[in-house]
Coordinates of C-alpha atoms (C1' of nucleotides) in Angstrom, one line a residue:
Chain A
X1130 CA 0.0 0.0 0.0
X1131 CA 1.2 3.5 -0.7
X1132 CA 0.2 7.0 -1.5
X1133 CA 0.4 8.2 -5.0
X1134 CA 0.4 11.9 -4.5
X1135 CA 0.3 12.4 -8.2
X1136 CA -3.0 10.8 -8.3
X1137 CA -4.5 11.9 -5.1
X1138 CA -3.3 15.0 -3.5
X1139 CA -4.6 14.2 -0.1
X1140 CA -2.8 16.1 2.6
X1141 CA -1.8 13.7 5.3
X1142 CA -0.1 14.6 8.6
X1143 CA 0.6 12.5 11.6
X1144 CA 2.2 13.0 14.9
X1145 CA 3.0 10.0 17.1
X1146 CA 3.4 10.0 20.8
X1147 CA 3.8 7.2 23.2
X1148 CA 0.6 5.3 23.4
X1149 CA -0.6 4.9 19.8
X1150 CA -4.1 3.9 19.1
X1151 CA -6.1 4.7 16.1
X1152 CA -9.8 5.2 16.8
X1153 CA -12.5 5.6 14.2
X1154 CA -15.1 7.9 15.4
X1155 CA -18.5 6.9 14.3
X1156 CA -21.2 9.1 13.1
X1157 CA -23.0 11.4 15.5
X1158 CA -26.0 10.0 17.3
X1159 CA -29.1 10.5 15.4
X1160 CA -27.3 10.4 12.2
X1161 CA -28.6 7.8 9.9
X1162 CA -25.2 7.5 8.2
X1163 CA -23.6 4.1 8.1
X1164 CA -21.8 3.3 11.3
X1165 CA -18.9 1.6 9.4
X1166 CA -18.0 4.7 7.6
X1167 CA -15.3 6.6 9.4
X1168 CA -16.3 10.2 10.0
X1169 CA -13.0 11.1 11.6
X1170 CA -9.8 9.5 12.8
X1171 CA -8.6 10.2 16.3
X1172 CA -5.2 9.1 17.6
X1173 CA -4.8 9.0 21.3
X1174 CA -1.2 10.0 21.3
X1175 CA -0.9 13.7 20.9
X1176 CA -1.7 13.3 17.2
X1177 CA -2.0 15.6 14.4
X1178 CA -3.9 13.9 11.7
X1179 CA -5.2 15.8 8.8
X1180 CA -6.7 14.1 6.0
X1181 CA -7.9 16.3 3.2
X1182 CA -8.3 16.1 -0.5
X1183 CA -6.8 18.9 -2.4
X1184 CA -8.3 19.6 -5.6
X1185 CA -5.5 20.5 -7.8
X1186 CA -7.2 21.4 -11.0
X1187 CA -9.1 24.5 -10.5
X1188 CA -8.5 25.8 -13.9
X1189 CA -10.3 23.6 -16.3
X1190 CA -9.6 24.7 -19.8
X1191 CA -9.9 22.6 -22.8
X1192 CA -13.0 20.9 -21.7
X1193 CA -14.1 18.3 -24.1
X1194 CA -17.2 16.1 -23.9
X1195 CA -17.5 13.2 -26.1
X1196 CA -20.9 13.0 -27.7
X1197 CA -23.0 10.2 -26.4
X1198 CA -26.6 9.2 -26.7
X1199 CA -28.2 9.9 -23.4
X1200 CA -31.7 9.1 -22.5
X1201 CA -33.7 12.2 -22.2
X1202 CA -34.9 12.5 -18.6
X1203 CA -36.0 16.0 -18.4
X1204 CA -37.2 18.7 -20.6
X1205 CA -34.8 21.4 -20.0
X1206 CA -35.9 23.9 -17.5
X1207 CA -37.6 26.7 -19.2
X1208 CA -35.8 29.2 -17.0
X1209 CA -32.5 27.8 -18.2
X1210 CA -30.0 27.3 -15.4
X1211 CA -29.3 30.8 -14.4
X1212 CA -28.3 30.1 -10.9
X1213 CA -26.4 27.5 -9.0
X1214 CA -26.1 28.7 -5.5
X1215 CA -28.2 27.5 -2.7
X1216 CA -29.7 30.9 -2.3
X1217 CA -30.6 31.1 -5.9
X1218 CA -31.9 27.5 -5.8
X1219 CA -34.2 28.5 -3.0
X1220 CA -35.3 31.5 -5.0
X1221 CA -35.7 29.4 -8.0
X1222 CA -37.9 27.1 -6.2
X1223 CA -40.0 29.9 -4.7
X1224 CA -40.4 31.5 -8.1
X1225 CA -41.4 28.3 -9.8
X1226 CA -44.3 27.3 -7.5
X1227 CA -47.2 26.9 -9.8
X1228 CA -45.5 27.4 -13.1
X1229 CA -43.5 24.3 -12.5
X1230 CA -46.0 21.7 -13.3
X1231 CA -45.9 21.9 -17.1
X1232 CA -42.1 21.7 -17.4
X1233 CA -41.6 18.1 -16.6
X1234 CA -41.8 15.1 -18.8
X1235 CA -40.9 11.8 -17.4
X1236 CA -39.4 9.9 -20.3
X1237 CA -37.5 7.3 -18.5
X1238 CA -39.5 4.8 -16.5
X1239 CA -36.9 4.5 -13.8
X1240 CA -36.4 8.2 -13.4
X1241 CA -38.5 10.4 -11.4
X1242 CA -38.3 14.1 -11.9
X1243 CA -37.9 16.3 -9.0
X1244 CA -39.6 19.1 -10.7
X1245 CA -43.1 17.6 -11.3
X1246 CA -44.5 17.9 -7.9
X1247 CA -42.0 19.9 -6.0
X1248 CA -42.9 20.4 -2.4
X1249 CA -45.7 19.0 -0.4
X1250 CA -45.1 15.3 -1.0
X1251 CA -41.4 15.4 -0.4
X1252 CA -38.7 15.1 -2.9
X1253 CA -38.5 12.5 -5.6
X1254 CA -35.4 10.6 -6.4
X1255 CA -33.6 10.9 -9.7
X1256 CA -31.5 8.0 -10.8
X1257 CA -29.1 8.9 -13.5
X1258 CA -28.8 6.5 -16.4
X1259 CA -25.7 4.6 -17.1
X1260 CA -24.9 6.7 -20.0
X1261 CA -25.2 9.9 -17.9
X1262 CA -23.1 8.4 -15.1
X1263 CA -20.5 7.3 -17.6
X1264 CA -20.2 10.7 -19.1
X1265 CA -20.1 12.4 -15.7
X1266 CA -17.4 10.0 -14.6
X1267 CA -15.5 10.7 -17.8
X1268 CA -15.7 14.4 -17.1
X1269 CA -14.7 13.9 -13.5
X1270 CA -11.6 12.1 -14.5
X1271 CA -10.6 15.0 -16.6
X1272 CA -11.2 17.5 -13.8
X1273 CA -12.9 17.2 -10.5
X1274 CA -14.3 20.6 -10.6
X1275 CA -16.2 22.5 -13.3
X1276 CA -16.3 26.1 -14.2
X1277 CA -19.7 27.5 -15.1
X1278 CA -19.2 27.1 -18.8
X1279 CA -18.2 23.5 -18.5
X1280 CA -21.2 22.9 -16.2
X1281 CA -23.6 24.4 -18.7
X1282 CA -22.1 22.4 -21.6
X1283 CA -22.2 19.2 -19.6
X1284 CA -25.7 19.8 -18.4
X1285 CA -26.8 20.4 -22.0
X1286 CA -25.1 17.3 -23.1
X1287 CA -26.7 15.2 -20.4
X1288 CA -30.1 16.9 -20.6
X1289 CA -29.8 17.7 -17.0
X1290 CA -30.0 21.0 -15.1
X1291 CA -26.7 22.6 -14.3
X1292 CA -27.6 22.3 -10.7
X1293 CA -27.8 18.6 -11.0
X1294 CA -24.4 18.4 -12.6
X1295 CA -23.0 20.6 -9.9
X1296 CA -24.5 18.4 -7.2
X1297 CA -23.2 15.3 -8.9
X1298 CA -19.7 16.6 -8.9
X1299 CA -20.0 17.7 -5.3
X1300 CA -21.2 14.2 -4.3
X1301 CA -18.5 12.6 -6.4
X1302 CA -15.8 14.6 -4.8
X1303 CA -17.2 13.7 -1.4
X1304 CA -17.2 10.0 -2.3
X1305 CA -13.6 10.2 -3.6
X1306 CA -12.5 11.9 -0.4
X1307 CA -14.3 9.4 1.8
X1308 CA -12.6 6.5 0.0
X1309 CA -9.2 8.0 0.2
X1310 CA -9.8 8.7 3.9
X1311 CA -10.6 5.1 4.4
X1312 CA -7.5 4.0 2.6
X1313 CA -5.4 6.5 4.6
X1314 CA -7.0 5.2 7.8
X1315 CA -6.0 1.7 7.0
X1316 CA -2.5 2.8 6.2
X1317 CA -2.2 4.7 9.5
X1318 CA -3.5 1.7 11.4
X1319 CA -0.8 -0.5 9.9
X1320 CA 1.8 2.1 10.7
X1321 CA 0.5 2.3 14.2
X1322 CA 0.7 -1.4 14.7
X1323 CA 4.2 -1.4 13.3
X1324 CA 5.3 1.3 15.6
X1325 CA 3.6 -0.3 18.6
X1326 CA 5.4 -3.6 17.9
X1327 CA 8.7 -1.7 17.4
X1328 CA 8.2 0.2 20.6
X1329 CA 7.3 -3.0 22.5
X1330 CA 10.4 -4.7 21.2
X1331 CA 12.7 -1.8 22.1
X1332 CA 11.3 -1.6 25.6
X1333 CA 12.0 -5.2 26.0
X1334 CA 15.5 -4.7 24.8
X1335 CA 16.0 -1.9 27.2
X1336 CA 14.8 -4.1 30.1
X1337 CA 17.1 -6.9 29.0
X1338 CA 20.1 -4.6 28.7
X1339 CA 19.4 -3.1 32.0
X1340 CA 19.3 -6.6 33.5
X1341 CA 22.5 -7.4 31.7
X1342 CA 24.1 -4.3 33.1
X1343 CA 23.2 -5.3 36.7
X1344 CA 24.2 -8.9 36.3
X1345 CA 27.5 -8.2 34.5
X1346 CA 28.8 -4.8 35.5
X1347 CA 32.3 -5.8 34.1
X1348 CA 30.8 -6.4 30.8
X1349 CA 29.8 -2.8 30.5
X1350 CA 33.2 -1.6 31.6
X1351 CA 34.8 -2.8 28.4
X1352 CA 35.7 -0.1 25.9
X1353 CA 33.0 0.4 23.4
X1354 CA 35.5 0.1 20.6
X1355 CA 36.3 -3.5 21.5
X1356 CA 32.8 -4.8 21.9
X1357 CA 29.7 -3.6 20.1
X1358 CA 26.3 -4.9 20.3
X1359 CA 23.4 -4.2 18.0
X1360 CA 20.4 -3.6 20.2
X1361 CA 18.1 -4.9 17.6
X1362 CA 19.6 -8.1 16.3
X1363 CA 21.3 -8.7 19.6
X1364 CA 24.6 -9.7 18.1
X1365 CA 27.9 -8.7 19.6
X1366 CA 30.4 -7.5 17.0
X1367 CA 33.9 -6.3 16.8
X1368 CA 35.2 -2.8 16.4
X1369 CA 34.5 -2.7 12.7
X1370 CA 30.8 -2.3 12.9
X1371 CA 28.8 0.7 13.9
X1372 CA 29.4 1.8 17.5
X1373 CA 27.0 0.6 20.0
X1374 CA 25.2 2.9 22.3
X1375 CA 24.5 2.4 25.9
X1376 CA 21.2 0.9 26.8
X1377 CA 19.5 4.2 27.6
X1378 CA 20.8 6.0 24.6
X1379 CA 19.9 3.1 22.4
X1380 CA 16.3 3.4 23.4
X1381 CA 16.2 7.1 23.3
X1382 CA 17.9 7.5 20.0
X1383 CA 16.1 4.8 18.2
X1384 CA 12.8 6.1 19.3
X1385 CA 13.7 9.6 18.5
X1386 CA 14.5 8.4 15.0
X1387 CA 11.0 7.1 14.8
X1388 CA 9.3 10.2 16.1
X1389 CA 11.6 12.8 14.6
X1390 CA 9.2 15.3 13.0
X1391 CA 9.2 15.1 9.3
X1392 CA 7.5 17.5 7.0
X1393 CA 5.1 14.9 5.8
X1394 CA 4.1 11.7 7.4
X1395 CA 3.7 9.7 4.2
X1396 CA 7.4 9.9 3.6
X1397 CA 8.4 9.1 7.1
X1398 CA 8.5 5.4 7.0
X1399 CA 10.2 4.0 3.9
X1400 CA 11.4 1.3 6.2
X1401 CA 9.2 1.1 9.2
X1402 CA 11.8 -0.8 11.2
X1403 CA 13.8 1.8 13.0
X1404 CA 16.4 -0.6 14.1
X1405 CA 19.5 -1.5 12.1
Chain B
dA956 C1' -9.4 53.1 0.5
dA957 C1' -12.5 50.6 3.7
dG958 C1' -16.3 48.1 4.5
dA959 C1' -21.0 46.3 3.7
dA960 C1' -23.9 43.7 0.5
dT961 C1' -24.4 40.3 -2.8
dG962 C1' -23.7 36.4 -5.6
dG963 C1' -21.3 32.1 -6.7
dT964 C1' -19.1 28.0 -5.3
dC965 C1' -17.5 24.5 -2.3
dC966 C1' -17.8 21.4 1.6
dG967 C1' -19.7 18.8 5.5
dC968 C1' -23.6 16.9 7.2
dT969 C1' -27.9 15.1 6.6
dT970 C1' -32.2 13.3 4.6
dA971 C1' -35.0 10.7 1.6
dC972 C1' -35.5 7.6 -1.8
dA973 C1' -34.1 3.5 -5.0
dT974 C1' -32.2 -0.8 -5.3
dC975 C1' -30.7 -5.2 -3.9
dA976 C1' -29.9 -9.3 -1.3
Chain C
dA334 C1' -44.0 -9.6 0.3
dT335 C1' -41.0 -7.7 3.7
dT336 C1' -37.0 -5.9 5.6
dG337 C1' -32.5 -4.2 6.4
dA338 C1' -28.3 -2.6 4.2
dT339 C1' -26.3 0.2 0.9
dG340 C1' -25.8 3.7 -2.7
dT341 C1' -26.7 8.2 -4.0
dA342 C1' -29.4 12.6 -5.5
dA343 C1' -30.5 16.5 -3.3
dG344 C1' -31.3 19.9 0.7
dC345 C1' -29.3 22.9 4.1
dG346 C1' -26.2 25.8 6.4
dG347 C1' -21.8 27.8 6.8
dA348 C1' -17.3 29.4 4.9
dC349 C1' -14.7 31.6 1.5
dC350 C1' -13.9 34.6 -2.3
dA351 C1' -14.8 38.0 -5.9
dT352 C1' -17.4 41.8 -7.4
dT353 C1' -20.1 45.9 -6.8
dC354 C1' -21.6 49.9 -4.5

DNA sequence: AAGAATGGTCCGCTTACATCA
DNA sequence: ATTGATGTAAGCGGACCATTC
């Protein structure tokens, strides 16, 4: 597993303390969202975990849509799609009111227009056709955000309202981010497990070395140059190898090499084993 | 120039509905 | 036929930015 920052520019930052544990915070009470979906990730060790998707393509020139035969779902809104904002959507709805009824034609049997009886009986559910979804996906691959012109063109192409195209892109971005967050979360959990194991092992080494020091004080009086011991592989070597550190320093330095702040977490563990 | 008003867009959260096992 | 799980279109509110006055 790894992060391809060229593909997904998710910002990821992690700080690790001494009692690592990754916790997935479920949705709020009263929320009907799926409990298995992580809403946030909390780390109990003084963490700094930021997962965010950065949309890198704000400027979307050269927008090309391949022609496709899309099932006609709506008659285009007679008002055009002059506004996309929530405020204007609200206004749009208010303005429509009675004049809305004649604008809708349900052509697809599996699609219900949200314009035909807007209001009292609750919203209806639109299901995009496969052709529409495919074209939207294709556009999304090119650029995850749309400028107004692109939105208009795509909406025209799909026989949807620009607002629907906008909503689709918003939801699509949210889905992408959620998936990436889940991937990142799994990765962090694995890193956490690795570090926990590493920490446990090093603590054990410290204890063993301390015991050794008590049991064999003479052993420790030997010059370091003549006797070196790798704290990780527990092999005693000659003077040719890297110098051994004392038990305390070994633990300290090794751990500090794990927790040394790096600019970005995702480059911090090319080799998770901090020893040797 | 500074600041309020407005409009457009995005995001996070949520709801409601469609679909499927 | 019913039901619970899941996917997703859409609503809502807030934040941010640009433009206008």
